[in-house]
Tab-separated table of C-alpha atoms and ligand atoms in Angstrom:
chain	number	residue	atom	x	y	z
B	1	UNK	CA	21.111	-84.309	-22.305
B	2	UNK	CA	19.438	-82.596	-25.216
B	3	UNK	CA	21.904	-80.441	-27.126
B	4	UNK	CA	19.198	-77.991	-28.205
B	5	UNK	CA	18.344	-77.339	-24.603
B	6	UNK	CA	21.972	-77.091	-23.529
B	7	UNK	CA	24.334	-75.248	-25.794
B	8	UNK	CA	27.564	-76.447	-24.268
B	9	UNK	CA	27.920	-80.119	-23.546
B	10	UNK	CA	30.234	-80.454	-20.592
B	11	UNK	CA	30.067	-84.177	-20.031
B	12	UNK	CA	29.986	-85.840	-16.678
B	13	UNK	CA	32.263	-83.263	-15.026
B	14	UNK	CA	29.122	-81.235	-14.487
B	15	UNK	CA	28.242	-77.685	-15.121
B	16	UNK	CA	29.582	-75.967	-12.075
B	17	UNK	CA	32.967	-77.642	-11.984
B	18	UNK	CA	33.638	-76.288	-15.447
B	19	UNK	CA	33.414	-72.837	-13.981
B	20	UNK	CA	36.417	-73.344	-11.769
B	21	UNK	CA	38.543	-71.292	-14.133
B	22	UNK	CA	35.868	-68.750	-14.963
B	23	UNK	CA	37.391	-65.351	-15.406
B	24	UNK	CA	36.019	-62.827	-12.990
B	25	UNK	CA	35.881	-59.524	-14.750
B	26	UNK	CA	35.689	-56.654	-12.287
B	27	UNK	CA	33.919	-54.367	-14.718
B	28	UNK	CA	33.578	-50.933	-13.210
B	29	UNK	CA	29.875	-50.735	-14.020
B	30	UNK	CA	29.166	-53.788	-11.901
B	31	UNK	CA	28.614	-53.681	-8.190
B	32	UNK	CA	29.239	-57.433	-8.111
B	33	UNK	CA	31.946	-59.437	-9.866
B	34	UNK	CA	30.896	-60.317	-13.372
B	35	UNK	CA	31.612	-63.919	-14.315
B	36	UNK	CA	32.393	-64.130	-18.009
B	37	UNK	CA	31.656	-67.845	-18.242
B	38	UNK	CA	28.448	-67.838	-16.255
B	39	UNK	CA	25.296	-69.579	-17.419
B	40	UNK	CA	21.885	-68.369	-18.347
B	41	UNK	CA	18.630	-69.399	-19.982
B	42	UNK	CA	17.020	-67.971	-23.083
B	43	UNK	CA	13.236	-68.044	-23.130
B	44	UNK	CA	11.982	-67.858	-26.684
B	45	UNK	CA	8.381	-66.816	-26.278
B	46	UNK	CA	7.630	-67.512	-29.957
B	47	UNK	CA	8.101	-71.212	-29.152
B	48	UNK	CA	6.346	-71.342	-25.800
B	49	UNK	CA	2.977	-73.105	-25.900
B	50	UNK	CA	1.915	-72.292	-22.345
B	51	UNK	CA	1.742	-75.925	-21.283
B	52	UNK	CA	2.976	-75.225	-17.735
B	53	UNK	CA	5.262	-78.280	-17.745
B	54	UNK	CA	8.044	-76.014	-16.539
B	55	UNK	CA	5.906	-74.946	-13.589
B	56	UNK	CA	5.140	-78.533	-12.731
B	57	UNK	CA	8.790	-79.563	-12.996
B	58	UNK	CA	9.868	-76.666	-10.797
B	59	UNK	CA	7.303	-77.658	-8.204
B	60	UNK	CA	8.502	-81.243	-8.304
B	61	UNK	CA	12.269	-80.826	-8.275
B	62	UNK	CA	12.088	-78.232	-5.518
B	63	UNK	CA	9.521	-80.118	-3.430
B	64	UNK	CA	7.212	-77.115	-3.301
B	65	UNK	CA	3.684	-77.099	-1.919
B	66	UNK	CA	1.112	-78.488	-4.354
B	67	UNK	CA	-1.064	-75.775	-5.932
B	68	UNK	CA	-4.815	-75.662	-5.389
B	69	UNK	CA	-5.451	-76.219	-9.109
B	70	UNK	CA	-3.633	-78.944	-11.076
B	71	UNK	CA	-0.900	-78.011	-13.537
B	72	UNK	CA	-3.093	-79.425	-16.302
B	73	UNK	CA	-5.471	-76.500	-15.767
B	74	UNK	CA	-4.192	-74.003	-18.331
B	75	UNK	CA	-6.904	-71.442	-17.617
B	76	UNK	CA	-4.754	-69.999	-14.816
B	77	UNK	CA	-2.349	-68.571	-17.408
B	78	UNK	CA	-4.988	-65.961	-18.262
B	79	UNK	CA	-4.403	-64.324	-14.881
B	80	UNK	CA	-1.374	-62.066	-14.511
B	81	UNK	CA	0.188	-64.210	-11.838
B	82	UNK	CA	3.343	-63.387	-9.977
B	83	UNK	CA	5.894	-65.696	-8.485
B	84	UNK	CA	5.445	-66.456	-4.817
B	85	UNK	CA	7.141	-68.327	-1.990
B	86	UNK	CA	5.549	-71.534	-3.279
B	87	UNK	CA	5.459	-70.818	-7.020
B	88	UNK	CA	8.974	-70.029	-8.120
B	89	UNK	CA	7.937	-69.849	-11.748
B	90	UNK	CA	4.641	-69.067	-13.447
B	91	UNK	CA	3.631	-68.907	-17.114
B	92	UNK	CA	1.233	-66.145	-18.097
B	93	UNK	CA	-0.680	-65.551	-21.294
B	94	UNK	CA	-0.454	-62.253	-23.159
B	95	UNK	CA	-1.820	-61.253	-26.523
B	96	UNK	CA	0.099	-60.009	-29.542
B	97	UNK	CA	-1.116	-59.690	-33.096
B	98	UNK	CA	-4.414	-61.159	-31.920
B	99	UNK	CA	-2.691	-64.371	-30.855
B	100	UNK	CA	-1.758	-65.702	-27.432
B	101	UNK	CA	1.885	-65.451	-26.424
B	102	UNK	CA	3.126	-67.103	-23.257
B	103	UNK	CA	5.913	-65.895	-21.044
B	104	UNK	CA	7.541	-67.691	-18.177
B	105	UNK	CA	8.332	-65.615	-15.098
B	106	UNK	CA	10.992	-66.504	-12.541
B	107	UNK	CA	14.040	-64.864	-10.990
B	108	UNK	CA	16.103	-63.283	-13.764
B	109	UNK	CA	19.321	-63.974	-11.856
B	110	UNK	CA	20.576	-60.461	-12.438
B	111	UNK	CA	24.249	-59.809	-13.052
B	112	UNK	CA	24.013	-57.142	-10.380
B	113	UNK	CA	21.195	-58.371	-8.141
B	114	UNK	CA	19.339	-55.568	-6.415
B	115	UNK	CA	18.053	-58.096	-3.869
B	116	UNK	CA	21.634	-58.791	-2.813
B	117	UNK	CA	22.526	-55.101	-2.595
B	118	UNK	CA	19.498	-54.398	-0.459
B	119	UNK	CA	20.047	-57.254	1.991
B	120	UNK	CA	22.160	-56.096	4.918
B	121	UNK	CA	22.300	-59.664	6.267
B	122	UNK	CA	24.037	-60.741	3.033
B	123	UNK	CA	21.626	-63.612	2.381
B	124	UNK	CA	21.889	-63.349	-1.415
B	125	UNK	CA	24.978	-64.235	-3.412
B	126	UNK	CA	25.730	-63.963	-7.117
B	127	UNK	CA	27.456	-67.257	-7.864
B	128	UNK	CA	30.091	-67.872	-10.545
B	129	UNK	CA	27.625	-70.159	-12.380
B	130	UNK	CA	25.260	-67.207	-12.846
B	131	UNK	CA	22.675	-68.076	-10.229
B	132	UNK	CA	21.626	-65.721	-7.467
B	133	UNK	CA	21.280	-67.881	-4.381
B	134	UNK	CA	19.651	-67.202	-1.038
B	135	UNK	CA	20.743	-68.526	2.326
B	136	UNK	CA	18.005	-68.007	4.871
B	137	UNK	CA	20.119	-68.802	7.930
B	138	UNK	CA	20.880	-65.128	8.528
B	139	UNK	CA	17.576	-63.736	7.195
B	140	UNK	CA	15.812	-61.400	9.611
B	141	UNK	CA	12.699	-61.207	7.451
B	142	UNK	CA	12.973	-57.467	6.755
B	143	UNK	CA	11.974	-58.026	3.104
B	144	UNK	CA	14.240	-55.301	1.752
B	145	UNK	CA	15.033	-57.743	-1.054
B	146	UNK	CA	11.389	-57.932	-2.082
B	147	UNK	CA	11.108	-54.172	-2.267
B	148	UNK	CA	14.377	-53.850	-4.164
B	149	UNK	CA	13.778	-56.501	-6.832
B	150	UNK	CA	12.779	-54.714	-10.039
B	151	UNK	CA	10.951	-57.827	-11.237
B	152	UNK	CA	8.882	-58.411	-8.063
B	153	UNK	CA	10.259	-61.912	-7.763
B	154	UNK	CA	11.017	-62.973	-4.189
B	155	UNK	CA	8.090	-64.285	-2.174
B	156	UNK	CA	7.741	-64.428	1.605
B	157	UNK	CA	6.361	-67.313	3.632
B	158	UNK	CA	3.769	-65.167	5.379
B	159	UNK	CA	1.887	-68.206	6.599
B	160	UNK	CA	4.868	-69.797	8.325
B	161	UNK	CA	4.468	-69.236	12.047
B	162	UNK	CA	8.151	-69.904	12.810
B	163	UNK	CA	11.072	-68.779	10.747
B	164	UNK	CA	9.303	-67.482	7.653
B	165	UNK	CA	11.788	-67.143	4.818
B	166	UNK	CA	12.095	-65.438	1.473
B	167	UNK	CA	11.807	-67.867	-1.427
B	168	UNK	CA	12.555	-67.661	-5.125
B	169	UNK	CA	13.883	-69.615	-8.098
B	170	UNK	CA	17.361	-70.955	-7.352
B	171	UNK	CA	18.304	-71.561	-11.008
B	172	UNK	CA	18.262	-75.148	-9.747
B	173	UNK	CA	21.770	-74.592	-8.395
B	174	UNK	CA	21.868	-78.002	-6.680
B	175	UNK	CA	21.020	-79.649	-10.016
B	176	UNK	CA	23.628	-77.611	-11.875
B	177	UNK	CA	26.211	-78.837	-9.394
B	178	UNK	CA	25.270	-82.404	-10.325
B	179	UNK	CA	25.659	-81.606	-14.027
B	180	UNK	CA	21.902	-81.575	-14.614
B	181	UNK	CA	19.765	-79.020	-16.391
B	182	UNK	CA	17.374	-76.798	-14.445
B	183	UNK	CA	14.157	-78.747	-13.919
B	184	UNK	CA	12.047	-76.362	-16.002
B	185	UNK	CA	14.467	-76.402	-18.947
B	186	UNK	CA	14.574	-80.189	-18.933
B	187	UNK	CA	10.776	-80.425	-18.910
B	188	UNK	CA	9.991	-78.003	-21.727
B	189	UNK	CA	8.646	-80.092	-24.616
B	190	UNK	CA	9.277	-77.506	-27.345
B	191	UNK	CA	12.728	-76.124	-26.488
B	192	UNK	CA	11.343	-72.753	-25.577
B	193	UNK	CA	13.987	-72.694	-22.860
B	194	UNK	CA	17.660	-72.996	-23.782
B	195	UNK	CA	20.373	-73.318	-21.168
B	196	UNK	CA	23.968	-72.382	-21.906
B	197	UNK	CA	26.707	-69.914	-21.323
B	198	UNK	CA	25.188	-66.475	-21.241
B	199	UNK	CA	27.560	-65.204	-23.911
B	200	UNK	CA	26.593	-68.094	-26.214
B	201	UNK	CA	22.893	-67.538	-25.602
B	202	UNK	CA	23.238	-63.950	-26.737
B	203	UNK	CA	24.810	-65.187	-29.985
B	204	UNK	CA	22.028	-67.736	-30.432
B	205	UNK	CA	19.393	-65.087	-29.855
B	206	UNK	CA	21.035	-62.743	-32.376
B	207	UNK	CA	21.186	-65.540	-34.938
B	208	UNK	CA	17.489	-66.340	-34.459
B	209	UNK	CA	16.600	-62.703	-34.948
B	210	UNK	CA	18.783	-62.419	-38.063
B	211	UNK	CA	17.578	-65.687	-39.594
B	212	UNK	CA	13.891	-64.856	-39.145
B	213	UNK	CA	13.327	-61.296	-40.361
B	214	UNK	CA	10.191	-59.782	-38.906
B	215	UNK	CA	9.553	-62.686	-36.529
B	216	UNK	CA	11.264	-61.310	-33.438
B	217	UNK	CA	11.650	-57.924	-31.874
B	218	UNK	CA	15.260	-57.026	-32.588
B	219	UNK	CA	16.016	-56.875	-28.904
B	220	UNK	CA	17.208	-59.411	-26.360
B	221	UNK	CA	15.478	-58.586	-23.111
B	222	UNK	CA	17.973	-59.002	-20.287
B	223	UNK	CA	21.112	-58.546	-22.350
B	224	UNK	CA	21.552	-55.104	-20.833
B	225	UNK	CA	18.324	-54.377	-18.943
B	226	UNK	CA	18.861	-53.716	-15.252
B	227	UNK	CA	22.589	-54.177	-15.852
B	228	UNK	CA	22.088	-57.540	-17.586
B	229	UNK	CA	20.444	-60.733	-16.419
B	230	UNK	CA	21.288	-64.430	-16.710
B	231	UNK	CA	17.782	-65.272	-17.902
B	232	UNK	CA	16.822	-63.502	-21.119
B	233	UNK	CA	13.717	-63.243	-23.266
B	234	UNK	CA	13.080	-63.193	-26.997
B	235	UNK	CA	9.762	-61.628	-27.954
B	236	UNK	CA	7.737	-61.738	-31.174
B	237	UNK	CA	7.560	-58.564	-33.250
B	238	UNK	CA	4.251	-56.846	-33.707
B	239	UNK	CA	2.746	-57.530	-37.114
B	240	UNK	CA	3.501	-54.902	-39.709
B	241	UNK	CA	6.524	-53.453	-37.914
B	242	UNK	CA	8.479	-52.094	-40.909
B	243	UNK	CA	11.796	-51.898	-39.113
B	244	UNK	CA	12.161	-54.148	-36.088
B	245	UNK	CA	13.134	-51.960	-33.159
B	246	UNK	CA	16.570	-52.350	-31.670
B	247	UNK	CA	16.462	-50.237	-28.577
B	248	UNK	CA	14.249	-50.531	-25.517
B	249	UNK	CA	12.468	-47.281	-26.284
B	250	UNK	CA	11.414	-48.512	-29.724
B	251	UNK	CA	11.025	-52.148	-28.692
B	252	UNK	CA	9.008	-50.968	-25.711
B	253	UNK	CA	5.489	-51.343	-27.075
B	254	UNK	CA	6.124	-54.928	-28.197
B	255	UNK	CA	7.945	-55.936	-25.053
B	256	UNK	CA	5.360	-54.230	-22.891
B	257	UNK	CA	2.670	-56.421	-24.386
B	258	UNK	CA	4.486	-59.319	-22.759
B	259	UNK	CA	4.551	-57.538	-19.435
B	260	UNK	CA	8.273	-56.785	-19.686
B	261	UNK	CA	9.416	-53.591	-17.998
B	262	UNK	CA	11.329	-51.486	-20.505
B	263	UNK	CA	12.067	-48.626	-18.171
B	264	UNK	CA	14.703	-50.250	-16.032
B	265	UNK	CA	17.606	-48.842	-18.032
B	266	UNK	CA	20.964	-50.478	-18.467
B	267	UNK	CA	22.477	-49.365	-15.237
B	268	UNK	CA	22.893	-52.169	-12.688
B	269	UNK	CA	19.941	-52.055	-10.348
B	270	UNK	CA	22.192	-53.103	-7.500
B	271	UNK	CA	24.098	-49.876	-7.858
B	272	UNK	CA	20.920	-47.888	-7.397
B	273	UNK	CA	19.634	-50.030	-4.605
B	274	UNK	CA	22.899	-49.906	-2.761
B	275	UNK	CA	22.957	-46.147	-2.667
B	276	UNK	CA	19.335	-45.212	-2.528
B	277	UNK	CA	17.162	-48.307	-2.370
B	278	UNK	CA	15.941	-47.392	-5.826
B	279	UNK	CA	13.702	-44.439	-6.384
B	280	UNK	CA	12.281	-42.152	-3.774
B	281	UNK	CA	8.622	-42.903	-4.450
B	282	UNK	CA	9.439	-46.498	-3.658
B	283	UNK	CA	11.075	-45.527	-0.399
B	284	UNK	CA	8.094	-43.409	0.606
B	285	UNK	CA	5.603	-46.097	-0.344
B	286	UNK	CA	7.475	-48.903	1.328
B	287	UNK	CA	8.984	-47.118	4.254
B	288	UNK	CA	6.664	-48.721	6.779
B	289	UNK	CA	7.539	-52.131	5.381
B	290	UNK	CA	11.239	-51.386	5.373
B	291	UNK	CA	11.507	-49.919	8.794
B	292	UNK	CA	8.795	-52.030	10.347
B	293	UNK	CA	10.325	-55.160	8.915
B	294	UNK	CA	13.802	-54.358	10.144
B	295	UNK	CA	12.545	-53.290	13.523
B	296	UNK	CA	10.211	-56.166	14.130
B	297	UNK	CA	12.588	-58.823	12.734
B	298	UNK	CA	9.501	-60.967	12.241
B	299	UNK	CA	9.564	-64.151	14.239
B	300	UNK	CA	13.301	-64.149	14.716
B	301	UNK	CA	13.174	-61.317	17.166
B	302	UNK	CA	12.124	-63.604	19.979
B	303	UNK	CA	15.299	-65.588	19.544
B	304	UNK	CA	17.530	-62.486	19.759
B	305	UNK	CA	18.796	-60.851	22.895
B	306	UNK	CA	17.631	-57.351	23.754
B	307	UNK	CA	21.075	-55.992	22.931
B	308	UNK	CA	21.138	-57.734	19.548
B	309	UNK	CA	17.697	-56.392	18.730
B	310	UNK	CA	18.689	-52.880	19.605
B	311	UNK	CA	21.904	-53.122	17.601
B	312	UNK	CA	20.065	-54.502	14.569
B	313	UNK	CA	17.385	-51.833	14.789
B	314	UNK	CA	20.041	-49.120	15.112
B	315	UNK	CA	21.935	-50.428	12.098
B	316	UNK	CA	18.754	-50.730	10.043
B	317	UNK	CA	17.853	-47.178	10.955
B	318	UNK	CA	21.315	-45.960	9.953
B	319	UNK	CA	21.070	-47.868	6.665
B	320	UNK	CA	17.730	-46.326	5.832
B	321	UNK	CA	18.894	-42.844	6.848
B	322	UNK	CA	21.901	-43.206	4.551
B	323	UNK	CA	19.603	-44.408	1.772
B	324	UNK	CA	17.387	-41.383	2.240
B	325	UNK	CA	20.350	-39.017	2.111
B	326	UNK	CA	21.561	-40.628	-1.098
B	327	UNK	CA	18.067	-40.497	-2.608
B	328	UNK	CA	17.629	-36.861	-1.666
B	329	UNK	CA	20.987	-35.992	-3.214
B	330	UNK	CA	19.963	-37.787	-6.368
B	331	UNK	CA	16.675	-35.921	-6.584
B	332	UNK	CA	18.433	-32.653	-5.949
B	333	UNK	CA	20.741	-33.323	-8.890
B	334	UNK	CA	17.950	-34.202	-11.284
B	335	UNK	CA	14.893	-32.320	-10.048
B	336	UNK	CA	16.199	-29.478	-7.962
B	337	UNK	CA	16.226	-28.415	-4.340
B	338	UNK	CA	12.476	-27.996	-3.920
B	339	UNK	CA	11.672	-31.561	-4.938
B	340	UNK	CA	14.513	-32.890	-2.803
B	341	UNK	CA	13.238	-31.024	0.253
B	342	UNK	CA	9.685	-32.284	-0.286
B	343	UNK	CA	10.950	-35.854	-0.597
B	344	UNK	CA	12.993	-35.542	2.589
B	345	UNK	CA	9.995	-34.171	4.487
B	346	UNK	CA	7.738	-36.977	3.256
B	347	UNK	CA	10.239	-39.603	4.255
B	348	UNK	CA	10.931	-38.079	7.656
B	349	UNK	CA	7.218	-37.951	8.427
B	350	UNK	CA	6.769	-41.548	7.291
B	351	UNK	CA	9.645	-42.584	9.558
B	352	UNK	CA	8.197	-40.784	12.570
B	353	UNK	CA	4.798	-42.353	12.017
B	354	UNK	CA	6.327	-45.773	11.746
B	355	UNK	CA	8.500	-45.308	14.797
B	356	UNK	CA	5.457	-44.311	16.821
B	357	UNK	CA	3.563	-47.322	15.521
B	358	UNK	CA	6.456	-49.665	16.292
B	359	UNK	CA	6.837	-48.203	19.796
B	360	UNK	CA	3.082	-48.730	20.425
B	361	UNK	CA	3.125	-52.332	19.295
B	362	UNK	CA	6.277	-53.020	21.312
B	363	UNK	CA	4.664	-51.460	24.362
B	364	UNK	CA	1.622	-53.700	23.802
B	365	UNK	CA	3.784	-56.790	23.555
B	366	UNK	CA	5.796	-55.917	26.658
B	367	UNK	CA	2.707	-55.574	28.826
L	1	SF4	S1	16.828	-58.644	-8.093
L	1	SF4	FE1	15.006	-59.960	-8.388
L	1	SF4	S2	15.260	-60.856	-10.411
L	1	SF4	FE2	17.264	-60.014	-9.835
L	1	SF4	S3	18.351	-61.731	-8.873
L	1	SF4	FE3	17.311	-60.644	-7.221
L	1	SF4	S4	15.315	-61.680	-6.974
L	1	SF4	FE4	16.158	-62.293	-8.968
L	2	SF4	S1	15.571	-72.974	-12.649
L	2	SF4	FE1	14.784	-74.476	-11.170
L	2	SF4	S2	14.039	-73.228	-9.483
L	2	SF4	FE2	14.208	-71.851	-11.270
L	2	SF4	S3	12.198	-71.892	-12.291
L	2	SF4	FE3	13.468	-73.477	-13.253
L	2	SF4	S4	12.973	-75.347	-12.112
L	2	SF4	FE4	12.297	-73.615	-10.857
L	3	SF4	S1	7.287	-75.956	-20.561
L	3	SF4	FE1	8.124	-74.711	-22.247
L	3	SF4	S2	6.412	-74.492	-23.663
L	3	SF4	FE2	5.538	-75.177	-21.741
L	3	SF4	S3	4.957	-73.299	-20.699
L	3	SF4	FE3	7.017	-73.792	-19.982
L	3	SF4	S4	8.398	-72.680	-21.324
L	3	SF4	FE4	6.402	-72.703	-22.319
């Protein structure tokens, strides 16, 4: 195992077994337990050459569907691709200082995963090793997780006729359990990806910034963003930046050029999702998906009894109603009564429209 790729050599005992004694810090800001010793990956975009070997390795180790274009075709990086059910990681090309910069996208394995907070079937788990895993056995296909994820990561197997599932990067959890590196990290030819304890990676990132004045934005993306993430990003600084920025507001323009969202704040996204499914505009925009998804249960509905379906639909409706109440309260606090009332009206109308639509389609199916 390459020491530069893996900061903490653990020997044959394997990565995960070393976490047996990991201290679980119940920090009050976290909706989920925070594992002090958990792992992460640092993506240094100043090293990345956009070769897509990580994509290829991910495809191989996870036995994913072969893409239509070969991994040797680097032209695809020019498109702002997103991860999907069959592409758990993609590398996109951006431009900074007139030069190409490549960034790898995958699940960030948030410390407080919004996907997990949003999933009422409890399919997602934050594991002590840092990974956010998904168990599809209870998934009803409502896709709340996809709406909740601030990084637009999970993909849905829309083309699967039976049992379509949500899919995303697993942090190669099965490989970690065997003491191996994530497939993508192992494959990277230029050590743009470094695996290690999250706390060590933060130190490494700080050292790189300090040792190379002017090279990096003085900001580790993911250290605090969205409540902190296991996967973090180092970005190059824009040329001529007199003082490298050290807060997201100042670092924003540089980070934005790499497609990184600098408006997520430091508050755990799970906390927001849990109470209000994020922001109200999102609820309004995605209401049909949320309610329709929960109501229809995709393909699984056929396998459920009438009573189970009704119970699930009732619970989903209660969940969404509670989320709306929480969102309205939040808007009232920040934007006043008028805005809160308008938001409630918009959401209620959207719900009614969707209920009518769902009733129509159910009637059609029952005939
Ligand atoms: S919220 Fe998105 S990025 Fe965070 S763990 Fe879930 S799927 Fe990954
Ligand atoms: S950690 Fe594993 S699943 Fe995630 S992007 Fe890398 S190879 Fe793919
Ligand atoms: S393998 Fe490494 S250098 Fe190549 S695209 Fe992936 S992260 Fe970048």
